[in-house]
Amino acid sequence: MKIIYAVFGDPVEHSLSPVMHNAAFAALGMDCEYHKFRVSKDDLETAIMGARAMGFGGLNLTIPLKEIALEIVEPDTLAHDIGAVNTIEFKDNRLIGHNTDGIGALRALQLSGVIIPNSRVLILGAGGAARAVAFQLAQNGAKVTIANRTAQRAHSLAENVNPVGDVRGTGLDDLQELVAQSNIMINTTSVGMHPDIDKTPITADMMRPGLVVFDIVYNPLKTRLLIEAETAGAIIIDGLKMLVLQGAESFRIWTGVEPPVKVMERAARTVLELM
Ligand code: NAP
């Protein structure tokens, strides 16, 4: 019988997960389908239990459900530390919560040939995505600086992550200096996201050849920040890579099958180019 997978969120209309996962299932000849469902916070527990009762293969969660899911499922250590669940595994009678956002970011860097241990990483932003990225990179041996518009949020995130690695938090006052001291810069703020596509947190004059600039914003595919980075001769990585690789990690958790990453990326890229 066909196995159903799904993403729950609110809003969820624009999720690229169905297109990525359905392309993967088709490429591997698996009798599975992936759908999106609008689920409110209040209905999350009922929806998860319903999915389990109906034999769903697994779930993804997106805004605004990732944090409250912690009280419904058993989070693994990383999801617990990050404070958010984006993947639910139905294992025997258990509901296991994972967070694959950080792994997606880590793999996006590694696939571009970036070495993480002892690298000096500047993360712009201290929101949900920054949290996942900071935990993952600190755990993998990077020296992380979190710089955020609201400095207090950066300090408090750094304090949370510090037990697993080398992390400090700061405001945006000395941004030029912070970029000069880093070899990898990751934008996790929403600056530059559609419709504000002319905005960038950093301009070309602050970057240099060899600097790795990773923008996790994926709409537009090539943000103003990445255009400026290219002008400066920096190495660029776009947010679609992270999106696809976090999805690929969910796929691996649910199915135990190696995900066809190139197929997933091509499917998501095609849809984004049409948007
Ligand atoms: P969030 O929790 O709302 O955090 C937003 C962050 O952006 C905060 O640190 C906020 O600073 C900062 N920010 C917003 N506007 C700013 C401005 N004008 N100037 C400076 N800083 C500003 O959001 P999130 O969930 O972390 O998501 C952030 C972005 O990442 C979104 O564009 C999302 O689509 C993208 N994302 C991509 C992936 C992927 O797989 N590629 C995964 C997750 C998220 P304050 O604290 O000062 O408000």
PDB file of C-alpha atoms and ligand atoms in Angstrom:
ATOM      1  CA  MET A   1       0.000   0.000   0.000  1.00  0.00           C
ATOM      2  CA  LYS A   2       1.181   3.524  -0.781  1.00  0.00           C
ATOM      3  CA  ILE A   3       2.986   5.246   2.109  1.00  0.00           C
ATOM      4  CA  ILE A   4       2.047   8.875   2.795  1.00  0.00           C
ATOM      5  CA  TYR A   5       4.425  11.548   4.116  1.00  0.00           C
ATOM      6  CA  ALA A   6       3.503  15.147   4.879  1.00  0.00           C
ATOM      7  CA  VAL A   7       4.507  18.592   6.031  1.00  0.00           C
ATOM      8  CA  PHE A   8       2.294  20.371   8.566  1.00  0.00           C
ATOM      9  CA  GLY A   9       2.430  24.155   8.917  1.00  0.00           C
ATOM     10  CA  ASP A  10       0.407  27.362   8.907  1.00  0.00           C
ATOM     11  CA  PRO A  11       0.943  28.830   6.347  1.00  0.00           C
ATOM     12  CA  VAL A  12       2.182  25.892   4.290  1.00  0.00           C
ATOM     13  CA  GLU A  13       0.965  26.696   0.743  1.00  0.00           C
ATOM     14  CA  HIS A  14       4.421  27.686  -0.539  1.00  0.00           C
ATOM     15  CA  SER A  15       6.342  24.747   0.931  1.00  0.00           C
ATOM     16  CA  LEU A  16       8.780  23.200  -1.563  1.00  0.00           C
ATOM     17  CA  SER A  17       8.937  19.943   0.403  1.00  0.00           C
ATOM     18  CA  PRO A  18       6.227  18.102  -1.593  1.00  0.00           C
ATOM     19  CA  VAL A  19       7.927  18.786  -4.913  1.00  0.00           C
ATOM     20  CA  MET A  20      11.355  17.687  -3.579  1.00  0.00           C
ATOM     21  CA  HIS A  21      10.197  14.499  -1.877  1.00  0.00           C
ATOM     22  CA  ASN A  22       7.790  13.430  -4.633  1.00  0.00           C
ATOM     23  CA  ALA A  23      10.600  13.828  -7.177  1.00  0.00           C
ATOM     24  CA  ALA A  24      12.810  11.639  -4.967  1.00  0.00           C
ATOM     25  CA  PHE A  25      10.129   8.934  -4.571  1.00  0.00           C
ATOM     26  CA  ALA A  26       9.497   8.912  -8.336  1.00  0.00           C
ATOM     27  CA  ALA A  27      13.216   8.693  -9.160  1.00  0.00           C
ATOM     28  CA  LEU A  28      13.660   5.723  -6.819  1.00  0.00           C
ATOM     29  CA  GLY A  29      10.407   4.008  -7.894  1.00  0.00           C
ATOM     30  CA  MET A  30       9.078   4.087  -4.325  1.00  0.00           C
ATOM     31  CA  ASP A  31       5.303   3.765  -3.869  1.00  0.00           C
ATOM     32  CA  CYS A  32       5.079   6.868  -1.648  1.00  0.00           C
ATOM     33  CA  GLU A  33       3.473  10.315  -1.800  1.00  0.00           C
ATOM     34  CA  TYR A  34       4.190  13.547   0.080  1.00  0.00           C
ATOM     35  CA  HIS A  35       1.482  16.140   0.810  1.00  0.00           C
ATOM     36  CA  LYS A  36       1.143  19.463   2.637  1.00  0.00           C
ATOM     37  CA  PHE A  37      -1.528  20.107   5.283  1.00  0.00           C
ATOM     38  CA  ARG A  38      -2.449  23.349   6.979  1.00  0.00           C
ATOM     39  CA  VAL A  39      -2.470  22.550  10.702  1.00  0.00           C
ATOM     40  CA  SER A  40      -2.882  25.095  13.503  1.00  0.00           C
ATOM     41  CA  LYS A  41      -0.896  24.986  16.746  1.00  0.00           C
ATOM     42  CA  ASP A  42      -3.997  23.885  18.646  1.00  0.00           C
ATOM     43  CA  ASP A  43      -4.552  20.930  16.331  1.00  0.00           C
ATOM     44  CA  LEU A  44      -0.948  19.770  16.102  1.00  0.00           C
ATOM     45  CA  GLU A  45      -1.146  16.924  18.601  1.00  0.00           C
ATOM     46  CA  THR A  46      -4.371  15.566  17.101  1.00  0.00           C
ATOM     47  CA  ALA A  47      -2.915  15.835  13.590  1.00  0.00           C
ATOM     48  CA  ILE A  48       0.298  14.000  14.545  1.00  0.00           C
ATOM     49  CA  MET A  49      -1.640  11.227  16.290  1.00  0.00           C
ATOM     50  CA  GLY A  50      -4.002  10.979  13.312  1.00  0.00           C
ATOM     51  CA  ALA A  51      -1.085  10.663  10.904  1.00  0.00           C
ATOM     52  CA  ARG A  52       0.402   7.921  13.035  1.00  0.00           C
ATOM     53  CA  ALA A  53      -2.939   6.117  13.294  1.00  0.00           C
ATOM     54  CA  MET A  54      -3.290   6.222   9.504  1.00  0.00           C
ATOM     55  CA  GLY A  55       0.158   4.731   8.984  1.00  0.00           C
ATOM     56  CA  PHE A  56       1.951   7.808   7.580  1.00  0.00           C
ATOM     57  CA  GLY A  57       5.654   7.199   6.935  1.00  0.00           C
ATOM     58  CA  GLY A  58       6.855  10.411   8.620  1.00  0.00           C
ATOM     59  CA  LEU A  59       6.255  14.139   8.977  1.00  0.00           C
ATOM     60  CA  ASN A  60       7.939  17.487   8.544  1.00  0.00           C
ATOM     61  CA  LEU A  61       6.890  20.513  10.578  1.00  0.00           C
ATOM     62  CA  THR A  62       7.294  24.133   9.621  1.00  0.00           C
ATOM     63  CA  ILE A  63       6.278  27.548  10.994  1.00  0.00           C
ATOM     64  CA  PRO A  64       4.777  27.897  13.630  1.00  0.00           C
ATOM     65  CA  LEU A  65       4.797  24.283  14.816  1.00  0.00           C
ATOM     66  CA  LYS A  66       8.484  23.434  15.252  1.00  0.00           C
ATOM     67  CA  GLU A  67       8.799  24.675  18.834  1.00  0.00           C
ATOM     68  CA  ILE A  68       5.533  23.418  20.319  1.00  0.00           C
ATOM     69  CA  ALA A  69       6.182  19.949  18.886  1.00  0.00           C
ATOM     70  CA  LEU A  70       8.830  19.531  21.603  1.00  0.00           C
ATOM     71  CA  GLU A  71       6.020  18.960  24.084  1.00  0.00           C
ATOM     72  CA  ILE A  72       4.344  16.323  21.928  1.00  0.00           C
ATOM     73  CA  VAL A  73       7.221  14.160  20.660  1.00  0.00           C
ATOM     74  CA  GLU A  74      10.464  12.804  22.164  1.00  0.00           C
ATOM     75  CA  PRO A  75      13.140  15.140  20.784  1.00  0.00           C
ATOM     76  CA  ASP A  76      16.611  13.736  20.128  1.00  0.00           C
ATOM     77  CA  THR A  77      19.512  15.599  21.771  1.00  0.00           C
ATOM     78  CA  LEU A  78      20.094  18.017  18.889  1.00  0.00           C
ATOM     79  CA  ALA A  79      16.395  18.909  18.482  1.00  0.00           C
ATOM     80  CA  HIS A  80      16.185  19.364  22.249  1.00  0.00           C
ATOM     81  CA  ASP A  81      19.243  21.674  22.260  1.00  0.00           C
ATOM     82  CA  ILE A  82      17.992  23.666  19.259  1.00  0.00           C
ATOM     83  CA  GLY A  83      14.533  23.855  20.821  1.00  0.00           C
ATOM     84  CA  ALA A  84      12.695  22.932  17.625  1.00  0.00           C
ATOM     85  CA  VAL A  85      11.574  19.823  15.716  1.00  0.00           C
ATOM     86  CA  ASN A  86      11.263  19.806  11.923  1.00  0.00           C
ATOM     87  CA  THR A  87      11.118  16.042  11.341  1.00  0.00           C
ATOM     88  CA  ILE A  88       9.038  13.377  13.099  1.00  0.00           C
ATOM     89  CA  GLU A  89       9.964   9.730  12.832  1.00  0.00           C
ATOM     90  CA  PHE A  90       7.333   7.105  13.694  1.00  0.00           C
ATOM     91  CA  LYS A  91       9.454   4.375  15.235  1.00  0.00           C
ATOM     92  CA  ASP A  92       7.712   1.365  16.801  1.00  0.00           C
ATOM     93  CA  ASN A  93       5.299   3.086  19.161  1.00  0.00           C
ATOM     94  CA  ARG A  94       7.417   6.192  19.622  1.00  0.00           C
ATOM     95  CA  LEU A  95       7.318   9.674  18.081  1.00  0.00           C
ATOM     96  CA  ILE A  96      10.917  10.802  17.707  1.00  0.00           C
ATOM     97  CA  GLY A  97      11.613  14.473  16.949  1.00  0.00           C
ATOM     98  CA  HIS A  98      14.663  15.496  14.912  1.00  0.00           C
ATOM     99  CA  ASN A  99      15.962  18.816  13.631  1.00  0.00           C
ATOM    100  CA  THR A 100      17.687  18.579  10.249  1.00  0.00           C
ATOM    101  CA  ASP A 101      18.085  22.335   9.550  1.00  0.00           C
ATOM    102  CA  GLY A 102      21.585  22.509  11.032  1.00  0.00           C
ATOM    103  CA  ILE A 103      22.677  19.340   9.236  1.00  0.00           C
ATOM    104  CA  GLY A 104      21.374  20.835   5.983  1.00  0.00           C
ATOM    105  CA  ALA A 105      23.540  23.924   6.541  1.00  0.00           C
ATOM    106  CA  LEU A 106      26.572  21.847   7.539  1.00  0.00           C
ATOM    107  CA  ARG A 107      26.283  19.613   4.450  1.00  0.00           C
ATOM    108  CA  ALA A 108      25.783  22.646   2.159  1.00  0.00           C
ATOM    109  CA  LEU A 109      29.126  23.988   3.407  1.00  0.00           C
ATOM    110  CA  GLN A 110      30.889  20.619   3.249  1.00  0.00           C
ATOM    111  CA  LEU A 111      29.657  19.913  -0.295  1.00  0.00           C
ATOM    112  CA  SER A 112      31.236  23.208  -1.360  1.00  0.00           C
ATOM    113  CA  GLY A 113      34.561  21.955   0.026  1.00  0.00           C
ATOM    114  CA  VAL A 114      34.492  24.068   3.206  1.00  0.00           C
ATOM    115  CA  ILE A 115      36.366  22.639   6.221  1.00  0.00           C
ATOM    116  CA  ILE A 116      34.435  23.318   9.446  1.00  0.00           C
ATOM    117  CA  PRO A 117      36.734  22.404  12.392  1.00  0.00           C
ATOM    118  CA  ASN A 118      38.611  25.523  13.587  1.00  0.00           C
ATOM    119  CA  SER A 119      36.972  27.720  10.920  1.00  0.00           C
ATOM    120  CA  ARG A 120      35.884  31.193  12.071  1.00  0.00           C
ATOM    121  CA  VAL A 121      32.189  31.506  11.295  1.00  0.00           C
ATOM    122  CA  LEU A 122      30.190  34.725  11.491  1.00  0.00           C
ATOM    123  CA  ILE A 123      26.442  34.108  11.736  1.00  0.00           C
ATOM    124  CA  LEU A 124      24.249  37.130  11.048  1.00  0.00           C
ATOM    125  CA  GLY A 125      20.953  36.785  12.927  1.00  0.00           C
ATOM    126  CA  ALA A 126      19.861  35.067  16.119  1.00  0.00           C
ATOM    127  CA  GLY A 127      16.427  33.681  15.201  1.00  0.00           C
ATOM    128  CA  GLY A 128      15.238  30.093  14.752  1.00  0.00           C
ATOM    129  CA  ALA A 129      17.452  29.268  11.778  1.00  0.00           C
ATOM    130  CA  ALA A 130      20.531  30.830  13.424  1.00  0.00           C
ATOM    131  CA  ARG A 131      19.944  28.602  16.440  1.00  0.00           C
ATOM    132  CA  ALA A 132      20.039  25.408  14.374  1.00  0.00           C
ATOM    133  CA  VAL A 133      23.078  26.532  12.365  1.00  0.00           C
ATOM    134  CA  ALA A 134      25.001  27.738  15.443  1.00  0.00           C
ATOM    135  CA  PHE A 135      24.461  24.488  17.389  1.00  0.00           C
ATOM    136  CA  GLN A 136      25.465  22.324  14.444  1.00  0.00           C
ATOM    137  CA  LEU A 137      28.594  24.266  13.472  1.00  0.00           C
ATOM    138  CA  ALA A 138      29.774  24.737  17.069  1.00  0.00           C
ATOM    139  CA  GLN A 139      29.321  21.010  17.650  1.00  0.00           C
ATOM    140  CA  ASN A 140      31.451  20.369  14.569  1.00  0.00           C
ATOM    141  CA  GLY A 141      34.339  22.446  15.896  1.00  0.00           C
ATOM    142  CA  ALA A 142      33.809  25.884  14.309  1.00  0.00           C
ATOM    143  CA  LYS A 143      34.561  29.052  16.284  1.00  0.00           C
ATOM    144  CA  VAL A 144      31.262  30.900  15.982  1.00  0.00           C
ATOM    145  CA  THR A 145      30.368  34.581  16.365  1.00  0.00           C
ATOM    146  CA  ILE A 146      26.662  35.421  16.320  1.00  0.00           C
ATOM    147  CA  ALA A 147      25.940  39.043  15.354  1.00  0.00           C
ATOM    148  CA  ASN A 148      22.374  40.284  15.590  1.00  0.00           C
ATOM    149  CA  ARG A 149      20.472  43.563  15.285  1.00  0.00           C
ATOM    150  CA  THR A 150      19.088  42.928  18.778  1.00  0.00           C
ATOM    151  CA  ALA A 151      22.411  42.229  20.511  1.00  0.00           C
ATOM    152  CA  GLN A 152      20.740  40.730  23.576  1.00  0.00           C
ATOM    153  CA  ARG A 153      19.317  37.883  21.473  1.00  0.00           C
ATOM    154  CA  ALA A 154      22.809  37.127  20.133  1.00  0.00           C
ATOM    155  CA  HIS A 155      24.241  37.053  23.668  1.00  0.00           C
ATOM    156  CA  SER A 156      21.538  34.769  24.937  1.00  0.00           C
ATOM    157  CA  LEU A 157      21.827  32.372  21.957  1.00  0.00           C
ATOM    158  CA  ALA A 158      25.626  32.253  22.407  1.00  0.00           C
ATOM    159  CA  GLU A 159      25.119  31.407  26.076  1.00  0.00           C
ATOM    160  CA  ASN A 160      22.788  28.539  25.119  1.00  0.00           C
ATOM    161  CA  VAL A 161      25.170  27.120  22.529  1.00  0.00           C
ATOM    162  CA  ASN A 162      28.366  27.584  24.539  1.00  0.00           C
ATOM    163  CA  PRO A 163      28.212  24.226  26.345  1.00  0.00           C
ATOM    164  CA  VAL A 164      28.695  22.442  22.983  1.00  0.00           C
ATOM    165  CA  GLY A 165      31.362  24.707  21.462  1.00  0.00           C
ATOM    166  CA  ASP A 166      33.161  28.013  21.104  1.00  0.00           C
ATOM    167  CA  VAL A 167      30.525  30.724  20.597  1.00  0.00           C
ATOM    168  CA  ARG A 168      30.159  34.429  21.349  1.00  0.00           C
ATOM    169  CA  GLY A 169      27.368  36.909  20.710  1.00  0.00           C
ATOM    170  CA  THR A 170      27.480  40.570  19.680  1.00  0.00           C
ATOM    171  CA  GLY A 171      25.566  43.375  17.977  1.00  0.00           C
ATOM    172  CA  LEU A 172      26.074  44.727  14.448  1.00  0.00           C
ATOM    173  CA  ASP A 173      28.217  47.770  15.364  1.00  0.00           C
ATOM    174  CA  ASP A 174      31.586  46.371  14.223  1.00  0.00           C
ATOM    175  CA  LEU A 175      30.279  44.386  11.287  1.00  0.00           C
ATOM    176  CA  GLN A 176      33.170  45.268   8.949  1.00  0.00           C
ATOM    177  CA  GLU A 177      35.707  44.097  11.522  1.00  0.00           C
ATOM    178  CA  LEU A 178      33.703  40.924  12.263  1.00  0.00           C
ATOM    179  CA  VAL A 179      33.614  40.009   8.569  1.00  0.00           C
ATOM    180  CA  ALA A 180      37.381  40.651   8.245  1.00  0.00           C
ATOM    181  CA  GLN A 181      38.024  38.259  11.164  1.00  0.00           C
ATOM    182  CA  SER A 182      35.922  35.439   9.661  1.00  0.00           C
ATOM    183  CA  ASN A 183      36.494  32.964   6.873  1.00  0.00           C
ATOM    184  CA  ILE A 184      32.832  31.929   6.584  1.00  0.00           C
ATOM    185  CA  MET A 185      29.865  34.314   6.797  1.00  0.00           C
ATOM    186  CA  ILE A 186      26.310  32.996   7.000  1.00  0.00           C
ATOM    187  CA  ASN A 187      23.265  35.209   6.655  1.00  0.00           C
ATOM    188  CA  THR A 188      20.390  33.742   8.670  1.00  0.00           C
ATOM    189  CA  THR A 189      18.398  36.990   8.811  1.00  0.00           C
ATOM    190  CA  SER A 190      15.432  37.492   6.525  1.00  0.00           C
ATOM    191  CA  VAL A 191      17.124  40.566   4.975  1.00  0.00           C
ATOM    192  CA  GLY A 192      17.022  40.263   1.165  1.00  0.00           C
ATOM    193  CA  MET A 193      14.073  37.872   1.129  1.00  0.00           C
ATOM    194  CA  HIS A 194      11.317  38.429  -1.434  1.00  0.00           C
ATOM    195  CA  PRO A 195       9.828  41.070  -1.851  1.00  0.00           C
ATOM    196  CA  ASP A 196      12.757  43.092  -0.380  1.00  0.00           C
ATOM    197  CA  ILE A 197      15.183  41.732  -2.953  1.00  0.00           C
ATOM    198  CA  ASP A 198      17.347  44.884  -3.133  1.00  0.00           C
ATOM    199  CA  LYS A 199      18.327  44.677   0.538  1.00  0.00           C
ATOM    200  CA  THR A 200      21.592  43.147   1.744  1.00  0.00           C
ATOM    201  CA  PRO A 201      23.080  42.917   5.236  1.00  0.00           C
ATOM    202  CA  ILE A 202      26.610  43.439   3.829  1.00  0.00           C
ATOM    203  CA  THR A 203      27.999  45.077   0.694  1.00  0.00           C
ATOM    204  CA  ALA A 204      30.847  44.033  -1.656  1.00  0.00           C
ATOM    205  CA  ASP A 205      33.375  46.461  -0.141  1.00  0.00           C
ATOM    206  CA  MET A 206      33.189  44.520   3.166  1.00  0.00           C
ATOM    207  CA  MET A 207      33.960  41.143   1.548  1.00  0.00           C
ATOM    208  CA  ARG A 208      37.082  39.680  -0.080  1.00  0.00           C
ATOM    209  CA  PRO A 209      38.212  36.878  -2.398  1.00  0.00           C
ATOM    210  CA  GLY A 210      38.244  33.505  -0.631  1.00  0.00           C
ATOM    211  CA  LEU A 211      35.624  34.450   1.980  1.00  0.00           C
ATOM    212  CA  VAL A 212      32.778  31.903   1.980  1.00  0.00           C
ATOM    213  CA  VAL A 213      29.397  33.675   1.875  1.00  0.00           C
ATOM    214  CA  PHE A 214      26.379  31.473   2.525  1.00  0.00           C
ATOM    215  CA  ASP A 215      22.920  33.055   2.377  1.00  0.00           C
ATOM    216  CA  ILE A 216      20.225  30.738   3.752  1.00  0.00           C
ATOM    217  CA  VAL A 217      17.499  32.896   2.171  1.00  0.00           C
ATOM    218  CA  TYR A 218      16.377  30.958  -0.937  1.00  0.00           C
ATOM    219  CA  ASN A 219      13.739  33.239  -2.420  1.00  0.00           C
ATOM    220  CA  PRO A 220      15.187  34.792  -4.555  1.00  0.00           C
ATOM    221  CA  LEU A 221      17.663  32.059  -5.439  1.00  0.00           C
ATOM    222  CA  LYS A 222      20.441  34.605  -5.909  1.00  0.00           C
ATOM    223  CA  THR A 223      20.047  37.241  -3.240  1.00  0.00           C
ATOM    224  CA  ARG A 224      21.544  40.745  -3.341  1.00  0.00           C
ATOM    225  CA  LEU A 225      24.071  39.537  -0.744  1.00  0.00           C
ATOM    226  CA  LEU A 226      25.278  36.753  -3.060  1.00  0.00           C
ATOM    227  CA  ILE A 227      25.517  39.174  -6.001  1.00  0.00           C
ATOM    228  CA  GLU A 228      27.639  41.532  -3.863  1.00  0.00           C
ATOM    229  CA  ALA A 229      29.748  38.590  -2.670  1.00  0.00           C
ATOM    230  CA  GLU A 230      30.436  37.508  -6.250  1.00  0.00           C
ATOM    231  CA  THR A 231      31.521  41.058  -7.096  1.00  0.00           C
ATOM    232  CA  ALA A 232      34.019  40.852  -4.225  1.00  0.00           C
ATOM    233  CA  GLY A 233      35.354  37.498  -5.510  1.00  0.00           C
ATOM    234  CA  ALA A 234      33.954  35.533  -2.551  1.00  0.00           C
ATOM    235  CA  ILE A 235      32.804  31.899  -2.741  1.00  0.00           C
ATOM    236  CA  ILE A 236      28.996  31.760  -2.670  1.00  0.00           C
ATOM    237  CA  ILE A 237      26.500  29.147  -1.442  1.00  0.00           C
ATOM    238  CA  ASP A 238      22.748  29.664  -1.850  1.00  0.00           C
ATOM    239  CA  GLY A 239      19.939  28.805   0.574  1.00  0.00           C
ATOM    240  CA  LEU A 240      18.362  26.226  -1.721  1.00  0.00           C
ATOM    241  CA  LYS A 241      21.293  23.900  -0.974  1.00  0.00           C
ATOM    242  CA  MET A 242      20.426  23.964   2.742  1.00  0.00           C
ATOM    243  CA  LEU A 243      16.721  23.526   2.051  1.00  0.00           C
ATOM    244  CA  VAL A 244      17.335  20.480  -0.135  1.00  0.00           C
ATOM    245  CA  LEU A 245      19.910  18.932   2.200  1.00  0.00           C
ATOM    246  CA  GLN A 246      17.716  19.294   5.294  1.00  0.00           C
ATOM    247  CA  GLY A 247      14.932  17.600   3.314  1.00  0.00           C
ATOM    248  CA  ALA A 248      17.338  14.892   2.182  1.00  0.00           C
ATOM    249  CA  GLU A 249      18.263  14.220   5.812  1.00  0.00           C
ATOM    250  CA  SER A 250      14.563  13.824   6.740  1.00  0.00           C
ATOM    251  CA  PHE A 251      14.180  11.408   3.807  1.00  0.00           C
ATOM    252  CA  ARG A 252      17.109   9.349   5.075  1.00  0.00           C
ATOM    253  CA  ILE A 253      15.682   9.240   8.634  1.00  0.00           C
ATOM    254  CA  TRP A 254      12.239   8.052   7.467  1.00  0.00           C
ATOM    255  CA  THR A 255      13.180   5.606   4.727  1.00  0.00           C
ATOM    256  CA  GLY A 256      16.726   4.495   5.518  1.00  0.00           C
ATOM    257  CA  VAL A 257      17.366   5.028   1.799  1.00  0.00           C
ATOM    258  CA  GLU A 258      20.113   7.286   0.406  1.00  0.00           C
ATOM    259  CA  PRO A 259      18.231  10.374  -0.922  1.00  0.00           C
ATOM    260  CA  PRO A 260      18.726  11.383  -4.577  1.00  0.00           C
ATOM    261  CA  VAL A 261      19.913  14.905  -3.689  1.00  0.00           C
ATOM    262  CA  LYS A 262      20.461  16.072  -7.276  1.00  0.00           C
ATOM    263  CA  VAL A 263      16.922  15.070  -8.280  1.00  0.00           C
ATOM    264  CA  MET A 264      15.485  16.867  -5.237  1.00  0.00           C
ATOM    265  CA  GLU A 265      17.505  20.009  -5.946  1.00  0.00           C
ATOM    266  CA  ARG A 266      16.534  20.097  -9.621  1.00  0.00           C
ATOM    267  CA  ALA A 267      12.825  19.773  -8.745  1.00  0.00           C
ATOM    268  CA  ALA A 268      12.937  22.547  -6.121  1.00  0.00           C
ATOM    269  CA  ARG A 269      15.078  24.836  -8.309  1.00  0.00           C
ATOM    270  CA  THR A 270      12.635  24.479 -11.217  1.00  0.00           C
ATOM    271  CA  VAL A 271       9.690  25.537  -9.047  1.00  0.00           C
ATOM    272  CA  LEU A 272      11.616  28.454  -7.511  1.00  0.00           C
ATOM    273  CA  GLU A 273      12.657  29.720 -10.918  1.00  0.00           C
ATOM    274  CA  LEU A 274       8.992  29.891 -11.900  1.00  0.00           C
ATOM    275  CA  MET A 275       8.020  31.833  -8.752  1.00  0.00           C
TER     276      MET A 275
HETATM  277  P1  NAP B   1      13.331  34.524  12.689  1.00  0.00           P
HETATM  278  O1  NAP B   1      13.373  33.517  13.781  1.00  0.00           O
HETATM  279  O2  NAP B   1      12.166  35.431  12.579  1.00  0.00           O
HETATM  280  O3  NAP B   1      14.678  35.439  12.819  1.00  0.00           O
HETATM  281  C1  NAP B   1      14.879  36.525  11.960  1.00  0.00           C
HETATM  282  C2  NAP B   1      16.262  37.126  12.210  1.00  0.00           C
HETATM  283  O4  NAP B   1      16.472  38.142  11.220  1.00  0.00           O
HETATM  284  C3  NAP B   1      16.428  37.782  13.570  1.00  0.00           C
HETATM  285  O5  NAP B   1      17.751  37.571  14.025  1.00  0.00           O
HETATM  286  C4  NAP B   1      16.186  39.278  13.251  1.00  0.00           C
HETATM  287  O6  NAP B   1      16.863  40.161  14.123  1.00  0.00           O
HETATM  288  C5  NAP B   1      16.826  39.357  11.880  1.00  0.00           C
HETATM  289  N1  NAP B   1      16.314  40.484  11.091  1.00  0.00           N
HETATM  290  C6  NAP B   1      15.083  40.618  10.552  1.00  0.00           C
HETATM  291  N2  NAP B   1      14.995  41.792   9.886  1.00  0.00           N
HETATM  292  C7  NAP B   1      16.185  42.406  10.019  1.00  0.00           C
HETATM  293  C8  NAP B   1      16.723  43.639   9.561  1.00  0.00           C
HETATM  294  N3  NAP B   1      15.989  44.480   8.815  1.00  0.00           N
HETATM  295  N4  NAP B   1      18.005  43.952   9.871  1.00  0.00           N
HETATM  296  C9  NAP B   1      18.756  43.107  10.617  1.00  0.00           C
HETATM  297  N5  NAP B   1      18.315  41.919  11.080  1.00  0.00           N
HETATM  298  C10 NAP B   1      17.050  41.580  10.792  1.00  0.00           C
HETATM  299  O7  NAP B   1      13.449  33.816  11.261  1.00  0.00           O
HETATM  300  P2  NAP B   1      14.128  32.389  10.903  1.00  0.00           P
HETATM  301  O8  NAP B   1      13.112  31.316  11.037  1.00  0.00           O
HETATM  302  O9  NAP B   1      15.398  32.275  11.635  1.00  0.00           O
HETATM  303  O10 NAP B   1      14.382  32.562   9.314  1.00  0.00           O
HETATM  304  C11 NAP B   1      15.271  33.539   8.806  1.00  0.00           C
HETATM  305  C12 NAP B   1      15.450  33.374   7.299  1.00  0.00           C
HETATM  306  O11 NAP B   1      16.029  32.102   7.018  1.00  0.00           O
HETATM  307  C13 NAP B   1      14.132  33.408   6.493  1.00  0.00           C
HETATM  308  O12 NAP B   1      14.382  34.138   5.306  1.00  0.00           O
HETATM  309  C14 NAP B   1      13.870  31.949   6.166  1.00  0.00           C
HETATM  310  O13 NAP B   1      13.155  31.787   4.949  1.00  0.00           O
HETATM  311  C15 NAP B   1      15.298  31.436   6.001  1.00  0.00           C
HETATM  312  N6  NAP B   1      15.420  29.979   6.250  1.00  0.00           N
HETATM  313  C16 NAP B   1      15.991  29.215   5.279  1.00  0.00           C
HETATM  314  C17 NAP B   1      16.147  27.858   5.491  1.00  0.00           C
HETATM  315  C18 NAP B   1      16.765  27.005   4.419  1.00  0.00           C
HETATM  316  O14 NAP B   1      16.650  25.771   4.491  1.00  0.00           O
HETATM  317  N7  NAP B   1      17.445  27.578   3.454  1.00  0.00           N
HETATM  318  C19 NAP B   1      15.727  27.263   6.699  1.00  0.00           C
HETATM  319  C20 NAP B   1      15.164  28.098   7.694  1.00  0.00           C
HETATM  320  C21 NAP B   1      15.012  29.462   7.450  1.00  0.00           C
HETATM  321  P3  NAP B   1      16.184  40.666  15.506  1.00  0.00           P
HETATM  322  O15 NAP B   1      16.425  39.565  16.514  1.00  0.00           O
HETATM  323  O16 NAP B   1      16.918  41.918  15.830  1.00  0.00           O
HETATM  324  O17 NAP B   1      14.725  40.877  15.214  1.00  0.00           O
END
